[in-house]
Coordinates of C-alpha atoms and ligand atoms in Angstrom, one line a residue:
M162 CA 67.2 12.2 50.7
A163 CA 69.2 10.0 48.3
R164 CA 68.0 10.1 44.8
E165 CA 68.7 8.3 41.6
E166 CA 68.5 10.2 38.4
F167 CA 66.9 8.7 35.4
P168 CA 66.7 11.4 32.8
M169 CA 64.7 10.4 29.8
S170 CA 67.0 10.1 26.9
T171 CA 66.3 9.8 23.2
D172 CA 67.0 6.1 23.7
A173 CA 64.3 5.8 26.2
A174 CA 61.8 6.8 23.6
E175 CA 63.1 4.3 21.1
T176 CA 63.9 1.2 23.1
N177 CA 61.0 -0.6 21.5
Q178 CA 60.1 -2.0 24.9
T179 CA 56.8 -3.8 25.1
F180 CA 54.4 -3.9 28.1
A181 CA 55.4 -7.5 28.6
D182 CA 59.0 -6.5 29.0
L183 CA 58.0 -4.3 31.9
G184 CA 56.9 -7.4 33.8
L185 CA 53.1 -6.7 33.9
R186 CA 50.8 -9.6 34.5
D187 CA 48.8 -11.3 31.7
E188 CA 45.4 -9.8 32.6
L189 CA 46.8 -6.3 32.2
L190 CA 48.6 -7.1 29.0
S191 CA 45.3 -8.4 27.5
S192 CA 43.4 -5.2 28.5
L193 CA 46.2 -3.0 27.1
N194 CA 46.1 -5.0 23.9
S195 CA 42.3 -4.7 23.6
L196 CA 42.6 -0.9 24.2
G197 CA 44.9 -0.8 21.2
Y198 CA 48.0 0.4 23.1
E199 CA 51.0 -0.8 21.2
E200 CA 53.9 0.1 23.4
P201 CA 54.6 1.9 26.7
T202 CA 55.2 5.7 26.6
P203 CA 58.6 6.8 27.9
I204 CA 57.2 7.7 31.4
Q205 CA 55.6 4.3 31.6
A206 CA 58.7 2.5 30.4
E207 CA 60.8 4.4 33.0
S208 CA 58.4 4.2 36.0
I209 CA 56.6 0.8 35.9
P210 CA 59.6 -1.5 36.7
H211 CA 60.5 0.7 39.7
L212 CA 57.0 0.8 40.9
I213 CA 56.5 -3.0 40.5
A214 CA 59.7 -3.4 42.5
G215 CA 58.1 -1.4 45.3
R216 CA 60.1 1.9 45.1
D217 CA 58.7 5.3 45.9
L218 CA 58.8 7.6 42.9
L219 CA 58.9 11.3 42.2
G220 CA 58.0 11.9 38.6
Q221 CA 57.7 15.0 36.5
A222 CA 55.0 14.4 33.9
A223 CA 52.2 16.5 32.4
T224 CA 48.9 15.4 31.0
G225 CA 49.4 13.5 27.7
T226 CA 52.5 11.7 28.7
G227 CA 50.6 8.6 29.8
K228 CA 51.3 9.2 33.5
T229 CA 47.9 7.7 34.6
A230 CA 48.8 4.2 33.3
A231 CA 52.3 4.7 34.7
F232 CA 50.9 4.5 38.2
A233 CA 47.6 2.6 37.6
L234 CA 49.2 -0.4 36.0
P235 CA 51.6 -1.2 39.0
I236 CA 48.7 -0.7 41.4
L237 CA 46.6 -3.2 39.5
D238 CA 49.5 -5.5 39.0
R239 CA 49.7 -6.2 42.7
L240 CA 46.0 -6.9 43.3
Q241 CA 45.5 -10.3 44.8
P242 CA 43.5 -12.7 42.6
G243 CA 40.2 -13.9 44.0
N244 CA 38.8 -12.8 47.3
R245 CA 40.6 -9.7 48.2
G246 CA 38.7 -8.3 51.2
D247 CA 36.7 -5.1 51.2
E248 CA 39.2 -2.5 52.1
P249 CA 41.2 -0.5 49.6
S250 CA 44.8 -1.2 48.9
A251 CA 45.5 1.9 46.9
L252 CA 44.6 5.6 47.2
I253 CA 45.0 8.0 44.3
L254 CA 44.7 11.7 45.2
V255 CA 43.8 14.1 42.4
P256 CA 43.0 17.9 42.5
T257 CA 39.6 17.9 40.8
R258 CA 36.4 16.1 40.4
E259 CA 36.9 15.8 36.6
L260 CA 40.3 14.3 37.1
A261 CA 38.9 11.9 39.7
M262 CA 36.4 10.6 37.2
Q263 CA 38.9 10.5 34.4
V264 CA 41.5 8.5 36.4
S265 CA 38.8 6.3 37.8
E266 CA 37.6 5.4 34.3
A267 CA 41.2 4.7 33.3
V268 CA 41.9 2.4 36.3
H269 CA 38.6 0.7 35.6
K270 CA 39.4 0.0 32.0
Y271 CA 43.0 -1.2 32.6
G272 CA 41.7 -3.4 35.5
K273 CA 38.7 -4.9 33.8
D274 CA 40.1 -8.4 33.4
L275 CA 41.2 -8.4 37.0
G276 CA 37.8 -7.4 38.3
A277 CA 39.3 -4.4 39.9
R278 CA 36.8 -2.5 42.1
V279 CA 37.3 1.2 41.7
V280 CA 35.5 4.1 43.5
P281 CA 35.9 7.8 42.8
I282 CA 35.1 10.1 45.7
Y283 CA 34.9 13.8 45.2
G284 CA 33.0 16.8 46.5
G285 CA 29.7 17.7 44.8
Q286 CA 28.4 14.1 44.8
P287 CA 26.1 13.0 47.6
I288 CA 28.2 11.4 50.3
S289 CA 25.7 8.6 50.8
R290 CA 26.3 7.2 47.3
Q291 CA 30.0 7.1 48.0
L292 CA 29.4 5.4 51.4
Q293 CA 27.5 2.7 49.7
A294 CA 30.2 2.1 47.1
L295 CA 32.9 2.0 49.8
R296 CA 30.9 -0.5 51.8
R297 CA 30.4 -2.8 48.9
G298 CA 34.2 -3.4 48.8
V299 CA 36.8 -1.5 46.9
D300 CA 40.4 -2.0 45.7
V301 CA 41.3 1.4 44.5
V302 CA 40.0 4.8 45.7
I303 CA 40.5 7.9 43.7
A304 CA 39.7 11.0 45.8
T305 CA 40.0 14.7 45.9
P306 CA 41.8 15.7 49.1
G307 CA 38.9 17.6 50.7
R308 CA 36.4 14.7 50.3
A309 CA 39.0 12.2 51.4
V310 CA 39.5 14.1 54.6
D311 CA 35.7 14.2 55.2
H312 CA 35.6 10.4 54.8
I313 CA 38.6 9.9 57.1
K314 CA 37.0 12.0 59.8
R315 CA 33.7 10.0 59.5
G316 CA 35.7 6.8 59.7
T317 CA 34.3 5.7 56.3
L318 CA 37.5 5.5 54.3
P319 CA 39.5 2.6 55.8
L320 CA 43.2 3.1 55.3
D321 CA 44.8 0.3 57.3
F322 CA 45.4 -1.8 54.2
I323 CA 46.7 0.9 51.9
E324 CA 49.8 -0.3 50.2
M325 CA 50.2 2.5 47.7
V326 CA 49.3 6.2 47.7
V327 CA 49.6 8.3 44.5
L328 CA 49.6 12.1 44.5
D329 CA 48.6 13.0 40.9
E330 CA 49.1 16.5 39.6
A331 CA 50.6 17.4 43.0
D332 CA 51.4 20.9 42.0
E333 CA 47.8 21.6 41.2
M334 CA 46.8 20.2 44.6
L335 CA 49.2 22.5 46.4
D336 CA 48.1 25.5 44.3
M337 CA 44.5 24.8 45.3
G338 CA 45.4 24.9 49.0
F339 CA 45.3 21.2 49.8
A340 CA 48.8 21.0 51.4
E341 CA 47.4 20.4 54.9
D342 CA 44.9 17.9 53.7
L343 CA 47.6 16.0 51.9
D344 CA 49.7 15.9 55.0
A345 CA 46.8 14.7 57.1
I346 CA 45.8 12.0 54.6
L347 CA 49.4 10.7 54.2
E348 CA 49.8 10.7 58.0
A349 CA 46.7 8.5 58.3
T350 CA 48.0 5.8 56.0
P351 CA 50.4 3.0 57.0
E352 CA 54.1 4.0 57.1
S353 CA 55.0 0.9 55.2
R354 CA 53.1 2.2 52.1
Q355 CA 54.7 3.0 48.8
T356 CA 54.3 6.6 47.7
V357 CA 54.2 8.0 44.2
L358 CA 54.1 11.7 43.4
F359 CA 53.5 13.0 39.9
S360 CA 53.6 16.7 39.1
A361 CA 53.9 18.6 35.8
T362 CA 56.2 21.2 37.5
M363 CA 58.7 20.7 40.2
P364 CA 58.8 23.9 42.3
S365 CA 60.5 23.7 45.7
K366 CA 57.3 23.2 47.6
I367 CA 56.8 19.9 45.7
E368 CA 60.3 18.8 46.5
K369 CA 59.5 19.6 50.2
L370 CA 56.3 17.6 50.0
A371 CA 58.3 14.7 48.5
R372 CA 61.0 15.0 51.2
R373 CA 58.3 14.8 53.9
H374 CA 56.5 11.8 52.6
L375 CA 58.5 9.8 50.1
N376 CA 61.2 7.3 51.1
D377 CA 64.3 7.3 49.0
P378 CA 62.4 7.8 45.8
V379 CA 63.4 7.1 42.2
N380 CA 63.4 10.5 40.5
I381 CA 62.1 10.6 36.9
R382 CA 62.2 13.8 34.9
I383 CA 61.7 14.4 31.3
A384 CA 64.6 15.8 29.3
R385 CA 65.2 19.4 29.9
Q386 CA 68.3 20.1 27.9
A387 CA 67.9 21.7 24.5
A388 CA 68.9 19.6 21.5
E389 CA 72.2 20.2 19.7
P390 CA 71.8 23.1 17.3
G391 CA 71.0 21.7 13.9
S392 CA 70.2 18.2 15.1
A393 CA 66.5 18.5 14.5
P394 CA 65.3 18.5 10.9
K395 CA 64.3 21.8 9.3
V396 CA 60.6 21.6 9.0
R397 CA 57.8 24.2 9.2
Q398 CA 56.2 23.3 12.5
S399 CA 52.7 24.4 13.6
A400 CA 50.3 23.4 16.3
Y401 CA 46.5 23.9 16.6
V402 CA 44.6 23.8 19.8
V403 CA 41.5 21.8 19.2
P404 CA 39.0 20.2 21.6
R405 CA 38.9 16.4 21.2
S406 CA 35.4 16.3 19.7
H407 CA 36.4 18.7 16.9
K408 CA 39.6 17.0 15.9
P409 CA 38.4 15.1 12.8
A410 CA 36.8 18.3 11.4
A411 CA 39.8 20.4 12.2
L412 CA 42.2 17.9 10.7
G413 CA 40.1 17.8 7.5
R414 CA 40.1 21.5 7.2
I415 CA 43.9 21.8 7.8
L416 CA 44.6 19.1 5.3
D417 CA 42.4 20.9 2.7
V418 CA 44.3 24.1 3.2
E419 CA 47.7 22.4 3.3
S420 CA 47.0 20.0 0.3
P421 CA 49.8 17.5 1.1
T422 CA 51.0 15.3 -1.7
A423 CA 51.3 12.6 0.9
A424 CA 50.9 12.8 4.7
I425 CA 51.4 10.5 7.6
V426 CA 49.0 11.0 10.5
F427 CA 50.2 9.6 13.8
C428 CA 47.7 8.4 16.4
R429 CA 48.2 6.9 19.9
T430 CA 46.3 3.7 19.6
R431 CA 45.1 1.2 17.1
H432 CA 41.5 2.1 17.7
E433 CA 42.2 5.7 17.0
V434 CA 44.0 4.7 13.8
D435 CA 41.0 2.7 12.7
Q436 CA 38.4 5.3 13.6
L437 CA 40.2 8.2 12.1
S438 CA 40.9 6.4 8.8
E439 CA 37.2 5.5 8.6
T440 CA 36.2 9.1 9.3
L441 CA 38.6 10.6 6.8
N442 CA 37.5 8.1 4.1
G443 CA 33.9 9.0 4.9
R444 CA 34.9 12.7 4.2
G445 CA 36.3 11.9 0.9
Y446 CA 40.1 11.5 1.6
R447 CA 42.0 8.5 0.5
A448 CA 43.3 7.3 3.8
E449 CA 44.9 4.0 4.7
A450 CA 45.3 2.6 8.3
L451 CA 48.5 1.0 9.5
H452 CA 49.0 -0.5 12.9
G453 CA 50.5 -3.4 14.8
G454 CA 47.2 -5.3 14.8
M455 CA 47.4 -5.9 11.1
S456 CA 49.1 -8.8 9.4
Q457 CA 52.3 -8.2 7.5
E458 CA 50.6 -8.9 4.2
A459 CA 47.9 -6.3 4.9
R460 CA 50.6 -3.8 5.9
D461 CA 52.5 -4.4 2.7
R462 CA 49.4 -3.9 0.6
V463 CA 48.8 -0.5 2.4
M464 CA 52.4 0.6 1.8
G465 CA 52.1 -0.4 -1.8
R466 CA 49.0 1.9 -2.2
V467 CA 50.8 4.7 -0.4
R468 CA 53.9 4.4 -2.6
A469 CA 51.9 4.2 -5.7
G470 CA 50.1 7.4 -4.8
T471 CA 46.6 5.8 -4.6
A472 CA 46.4 6.8 -1.0
E473 CA 47.3 10.3 0.1
L474 CA 47.0 9.8 3.9
L475 CA 48.6 7.1 6.0
I476 CA 47.1 6.9 9.4
A477 CA 49.5 5.0 11.7
T478 CA 50.8 4.2 15.2
D479 CA 54.4 4.9 16.0
V480 CA 55.2 1.2 16.2
A481 CA 53.7 0.4 12.8
A482 CA 55.4 3.3 11.1
R483 CA 58.8 2.6 12.6
G484 CA 61.5 2.1 9.9
L485 CA 59.2 3.2 7.0
D486 CA 60.7 5.4 4.5
I487 CA 58.2 7.2 2.2
D488 CA 59.8 9.3 -0.4
Q489 CA 56.9 11.5 -1.4
L490 CA 56.0 12.5 2.2
T491 CA 55.4 16.2 2.5
H492 CA 53.5 16.4 5.8
V493 CA 53.7 14.7 9.2
V494 CA 50.6 15.2 11.4
N495 CA 50.5 14.5 15.1
Y496 CA 46.8 13.8 15.7
D497 CA 47.8 13.8 19.4
V498 CA 50.8 15.5 21.0
P499 CA 53.5 12.7 21.2
S500 CA 54.0 11.6 24.8
A501 CA 57.7 12.7 24.8
P502 CA 59.7 15.2 22.8
E503 CA 61.9 12.5 21.4
A504 CA 59.0 10.8 19.7
Y505 CA 58.1 14.2 18.2
V506 CA 61.6 14.7 16.8
H507 CA 61.6 11.1 15.5
R508 CA 58.2 11.6 13.7
I509 CA 59.0 14.9 12.1
G510 CA 62.3 13.6 10.9
R511 CA 60.4 11.8 8.2
V512 CA 59.9 15.0 6.2
G513 CA 62.2 17.8 5.2
R514 CA 64.8 15.5 3.9
A515 CA 67.2 16.1 1.1
G516 CA 66.6 19.9 1.1
R517 CA 62.9 19.5 0.5
E518 CA 60.4 21.5 2.5
G519 CA 58.6 19.5 5.1
V520 CA 55.6 20.4 7.3
A521 CA 54.8 19.1 10.8
I522 CA 51.4 19.7 12.2
T523 CA 50.3 19.0 15.7
L524 CA 46.8 18.9 17.1
A525 CA 46.9 19.6 20.8
E526 CA 44.0 19.4 23.3
P527 CA 43.6 22.4 25.5
R528 CA 45.2 20.8 28.5
E529 CA 48.2 19.5 26.5
H530 CA 50.0 22.8 26.2
R531 CA 52.8 21.8 28.6
L532 CA 53.7 19.0 26.3
V533 CA 54.0 21.3 23.3
E534 CA 56.0 23.8 25.4
N535 CA 58.3 21.1 26.5
I536 CA 58.9 19.9 23.0
Q537 CA 59.8 23.4 22.0
R538 CA 62.2 23.7 24.9
V539 CA 63.9 20.4 24.2
T540 CA 64.2 20.8 20.4
G541 CA 65.0 24.5 20.6
Q542 CA 62.7 25.0 17.7
K543 CA 59.6 27.1 17.5
I544 CA 56.2 25.5 17.0
A545 CA 53.9 28.3 15.8
F546 CA 50.4 28.2 17.2
E547 CA 47.9 28.7 14.3
K548 CA 44.2 29.2 14.1
V549 CA 42.3 26.3 12.6
P550 CA 41.3 27.6 9.1
T551 CA 37.8 29.0 9.1
I552 CA 35.1 28.1 6.6
A553 CA 35.9 31.3 4.8
D554 CA 39.6 30.4 4.6
L555 CA 38.7 27.1 3.2
R556 CA 36.4 28.6 0.6
N557 CA 39.1 31.0 -0.5
R558 CA 41.5 28.1 -0.8
R559 CA 39.1 26.1 -2.8
M560 CA 38.5 29.0 -5.2
E561 CA 42.3 29.3 -5.6
L562 CA 42.5 25.6 -6.4
T563 CA 39.7 25.9 -9.0
L564 CA 41.5 29.0 -10.5
A565 CA 44.7 27.1 -10.8
T566 CA 43.0 24.0 -12.3
L567 CA 41.3 26.1 -14.9
R568 CA 44.5 28.0 -15.7
E569 CA 46.3 24.8 -16.2
S570 CA 43.6 23.5 -18.4
L571 CA 43.6 26.7 -20.5
L572 CA 47.4 26.3 -21.0
D573 CA 47.7 22.6 -21.6
D574 CA 44.5 21.0 -22.8
D575 CA 43.0 20.7 -26.2
L576 CA 39.7 22.3 -25.6
D577 CA 38.5 22.5 -29.1
R578 CA 36.0 19.6 -28.8
Y579 CA 33.9 21.7 -26.4
R580 CA 33.7 24.6 -28.8
T581 CA 30.3 23.5 -30.1
I582 CA 28.8 23.5 -26.6
V583 CA 30.0 27.0 -25.9
E584 CA 28.9 28.3 -29.3
T585 CA 25.4 26.7 -28.9
L586 CA 25.0 28.3 -25.5
T587 CA 26.2 31.7 -26.6
D588 CA 23.3 31.9 -29.0
E589 CA 21.1 32.0 -25.9
F590 CA 23.4 33.3 -23.1
D591 CA 26.1 35.9 -22.5
L592 CA 29.6 34.4 -22.8
V593 CA 30.5 35.4 -19.3
E594 CA 27.4 33.6 -18.0
V595 CA 28.4 30.4 -19.8
A596 CA 31.9 30.7 -18.4
L597 CA 30.4 31.2 -14.9
A598 CA 28.3 28.0 -15.1
A599 CA 31.3 26.0 -16.4
V600 CA 33.5 27.3 -13.5
K601 CA 30.7 26.4 -11.0
L602 CA 30.7 22.8 -12.3
A603 CA 34.5 22.6 -12.3
H604 CA 34.6 24.1 -8.8
E605 CA 32.1 21.6 -7.4
A606 CA 34.0 18.8 -9.0
V607 CA 37.3 19.9 -7.5
S608 CA 36.0 20.9 -4.0
G609 CA 33.4 18.3 -3.1
D610 CA 31.0 19.0 -0.3
E611 CA 31.3 22.2 1.8
D612 CA 32.3 21.5 5.4
E613 CA 30.2 23.7 7.7
T614 CA 31.3 22.3 11.0
E615 CA 31.8 25.1 13.6
I616 CA 35.2 24.7 15.3
P617 CA 35.6 26.7 18.4
E618 CA 38.5 29.1 18.2
I619 CA 41.0 28.5 20.9
A620 CA 43.5 31.4 20.5
P621 CA 47.2 31.2 21.4
R622 CA 47.8 33.2 24.5
K623 CA 49.7 36.3 23.7
D624 CA 51.6 36.5 26.9
S625 CA 53.4 33.2 26.7
G626 CA 53.0 31.9 23.2
S627 CA 50.7 29.4 24.8
Y628 CA 46.9 29.3 24.7
G629 CA 43.9 29.3 26.9
D630 CA 41.2 26.7 27.1
R631 CA 38.2 28.4 25.4
D632 CA 36.8 25.0 24.6
N633 CA 33.6 25.3 26.4
R634 CA 33.7 28.8 27.7
G635 CA 31.8 30.7 25.1
K636 CA 32.8 33.7 23.2
S637 CA 33.0 36.0 26.2
G638 CA 36.3 34.3 27.1
K639 CA 37.9 36.2 24.4
S640 CA 37.2 39.7 25.6
F641 CA 38.1 38.5 29.0
K642 CA 41.6 37.5 27.9
D643 CA 42.3 40.5 25.8
G644 CA 41.7 42.7 28.8
K645 CA 38.5 44.5 27.6
S646 CA 36.4 43.0 30.3
F647 CA 38.9 44.0 33.1
R648 CA 37.4 46.6 35.3
D649 CA 38.2 50.0 33.9
G650 CA 36.9 52.2 36.6
K651 CA 34.1 53.4 34.2
G652 CA 31.5 50.9 35.4
S653 CA 31.4 48.5 32.5
K654 CA 28.1 46.9 31.9
P655 CA 27.4 43.2 31.9
S656 CA 27.0 42.0 28.3
K657 CA 23.7 41.0 26.8
D658 CA 24.1 37.3 27.6
G659 CA 24.9 38.1 31.2
K660 CA 28.6 37.1 30.9
G661 CA 30.0 40.5 31.1
S662 CA 32.3 41.9 33.7
K663 CA 31.3 43.1 37.1
G664 CA 30.6 46.7 36.9
D665 CA 31.3 49.2 39.5
S666 CA 33.9 51.8 40.1
G667 CA 37.2 50.6 41.5
E668 CA 40.8 50.3 41.0
R669 CA 41.8 48.4 37.9
L670 CA 43.2 45.0 38.8
S671 CA 46.4 45.0 36.7
K672 CA 46.7 42.2 34.2
G673 CA 49.9 41.0 35.6
D674 CA 48.5 40.6 39.2
A675 CA 45.3 39.0 38.2
V676 CA 44.7 35.3 38.6
R677 CA 41.5 33.7 37.3
L678 CA 39.8 31.3 39.6
Y679 CA 37.4 28.7 38.3
F680 CA 34.2 28.2 40.3
P681 CA 32.2 25.1 39.4
I682 CA 28.9 26.9 39.6
G683 CA 27.2 28.9 36.8
R684 CA 24.1 30.3 35.3
S685 CA 22.3 27.0 35.5
E686 CA 22.3 27.5 39.3
R687 CA 21.3 31.1 38.9
I688 CA 24.5 32.5 40.1
R689 CA 25.0 36.3 39.7
P690 CA 28.2 38.3 40.0
G691 CA 27.0 39.7 43.3
D692 CA 26.8 36.2 44.8
L693 CA 30.5 35.6 44.0
V694 CA 31.7 39.0 45.1
G695 CA 29.6 38.7 48.3
A696 CA 31.1 35.3 49.1
I697 CA 34.7 36.4 48.4
A698 CA 34.5 39.8 50.0
G699 CA 32.5 38.4 53.0
E700 CA 35.0 35.6 53.7
T701 CA 38.4 37.0 52.9
S702 CA 40.4 40.2 53.5
L703 CA 39.5 41.3 49.9
S704 CA 37.0 44.0 49.3
G705 CA 34.7 44.2 46.3
K706 CA 37.1 46.5 44.5
D707 CA 39.9 44.1 44.7
I708 CA 38.0 41.6 42.6
G709 CA 38.4 41.9 38.9
A710 CA 36.3 40.7 36.0
I711 CA 33.7 38.0 36.5
E712 CA 32.6 35.8 33.7
I713 CA 29.6 33.5 34.2
T714 CA 28.8 30.7 31.8
E715 CA 26.2 28.0 32.0
N716 CA 28.1 25.6 34.2
F717 CA 31.0 27.6 35.7
S718 CA 32.3 31.0 36.5
L719 CA 35.6 32.7 36.3
V720 CA 36.6 35.3 38.8
E721 CA 39.7 37.4 38.7
V722 CA 41.4 38.0 42.0
P723 CA 44.8 39.4 42.9
G724 CA 47.5 36.8 42.7
R725 CA 48.5 37.3 46.4
A726 CA 45.1 36.3 47.5
V727 CA 44.6 33.1 45.6
E728 CA 45.3 30.7 48.5
E729 CA 43.3 32.8 50.8
V730 CA 40.2 32.8 48.5
I731 CA 40.5 29.0 47.9
G732 CA 40.9 28.3 51.6
A733 CA 38.0 30.6 52.5
M734 CA 35.6 29.1 49.9
K735 CA 36.2 25.7 51.4
R736 CA 34.7 26.9 54.6
T737 CA 31.6 28.5 53.2
T738 CA 28.8 27.9 50.7
I739 CA 27.5 29.8 47.7
K740 CA 23.8 29.5 47.0
G741 CA 23.7 26.8 49.6
K742 CA 26.4 24.7 47.9
K743 CA 29.9 24.0 48.9
I744 CA 32.0 25.4 46.0
T745 CA 35.8 24.8 45.8
P746 CA 37.4 27.1 43.3
R747 CA 40.7 26.3 41.7
R748 CA 43.1 28.2 39.5
E749 CA 41.9 28.3 35.9
R750 CA 43.6 25.6 33.9
F751 CA 45.1 26.1 30.5
Ligands
LIG1003 P1 47.6 10.7 30.4 O1 48.9 11.5 30.2 O2 47.7 9.7 31.5 O3 46.4 11.7 30.6 O4 47.3 9.9 29.1 C1 47.1 10.6 27.8 C2 46.4 9.7 26.8 O5 47.3 8.7 26.3 C3 45.2 8.9 27.3 O6 44.2 9.1 26.4 C4 45.6 7.5 27.4 O7 44.5 6.6 27.1 C5 46.6 7.4 26.3 N1 47.7 6.5 26.5 C6 48.4 6.3 27.7 N2 49.3 5.3 27.5 C7 49.3 5.0 26.3 C8 50.1 4.0 25.5 N3 51.1 3.3 26.0 N4 49.8 3.9 24.2 C9 48.7 4.6 23.6 N5 48.0 5.5 24.3 C10 48.3 5.7 25.6

């Protein structure tokens, strides 16, 4: 298989290419503009021209790189205007139902001005609804492999007019045991089709899959080589894993603890810039927005306020902040993980100049860990995962600030004119009490309102320096990870909330062997550990004692099985039902 190499270079991240330069049609440019996207991400800049030219493509890209638009835009670009017939011209295969919905929303929003008809089909949704949607006419189908095969067998997913097939997160699909399904689906599509494969990792089984189904693909990989020693700026770098919905609160708390003199906060889109600056202003920060949708005059005014120190936070897109030099900058914040390591290096280069200490803070969503790891690998610099400061940390910090402010005032200010107040009050109260009341007022003036938002703790994973997605998994996830809920042969009891480990005597499943499988069924469907053990032990070669800890939450369950049996369990579950439902487990995602 002949391959071209297009390694992403630093230049690729800074070519200042626009979406128009990539040759996309006007309707797409207008949707991208209204979504607030200012420029293509590197994976988009590299992939889109090849895809528009009709090449097959093998791309290494993780969540957060902008890979969805990289394949969705070329699909949409070739939709015929007007009456297009009812059969789909593109098929996107994804590993999970959540991703099917997410990709479907993305394709829908990019293709709005083209009237693109998009249908997601996945297991768990009544097939009749999907049949109706397919019958109404469709341009792009986004499907999980199992459900796609069901439809193909029923003759309800017409593939004769498919021009492009995308395998998204192909490594996940193979890990979930979909290899045969993928082969069958690809075999059922026209040979003349264009095929695109995106995968976060490139193990040999992905290369084999590509060799079987891709025709002379362009090969796009993100930079792997470490940077020259010393080429990256010396900056204290940390990352916080925060679910999207908690990002504004987490950022506020981190800023409070860090107390930057001036910070620049980078966002992906104009909308995000506008929203975040509004939120932060609402929380009492002096934040200014800067993005490509603003006039030059408005931008100059913003920069004037930042340079004069009237604004402490500049919330900006990469494009708008390009070329800006702000002397007093102490902190760079990545509100989202940058889509490529080069953009990260470029951003953090704005602090830590001329021997001053700079700080770079990155907020990562639970699924974006690969991006952070890749940045560490490419820059050769450590990014320390930190816990979002707790309410108690924040209170301590505010007390410290009040103490420092009072000490400064005691040393510098002329306090004599307040003497009468103190002397009048000491006739009635104890001197310490008077001081306490004054400190309280000073503290409230310095600290403002107390922030009581609960931010779920998503701890860095000890084994890899990475972290687990505890976003919606409740507190029991913690004991699960630290090994306490592994079976210990002593018959551990389920915890009060029913999330505890399965308890019976048996060999301990060693931590290194254990793989956690995610079952999309939980307490809301009255699932009990015995149901899961029964299904697994009944359908596979595993016995009850081979199965490790089981954690059951409201909507899903996590079951530990030996690594060697992962494919077997996934395959077996596809052939059976639990509580009358077809449940396809998958490896737990981090
Ligand atoms: P993905 O890697 O496809 O999951 O995309 C990650 C996020 O980046 C999504 O929220 C997209 O909406 C956003 N995104 C993708 N491309 C761009 C772009 N060129 N500019 C700004 N945001 C983008």
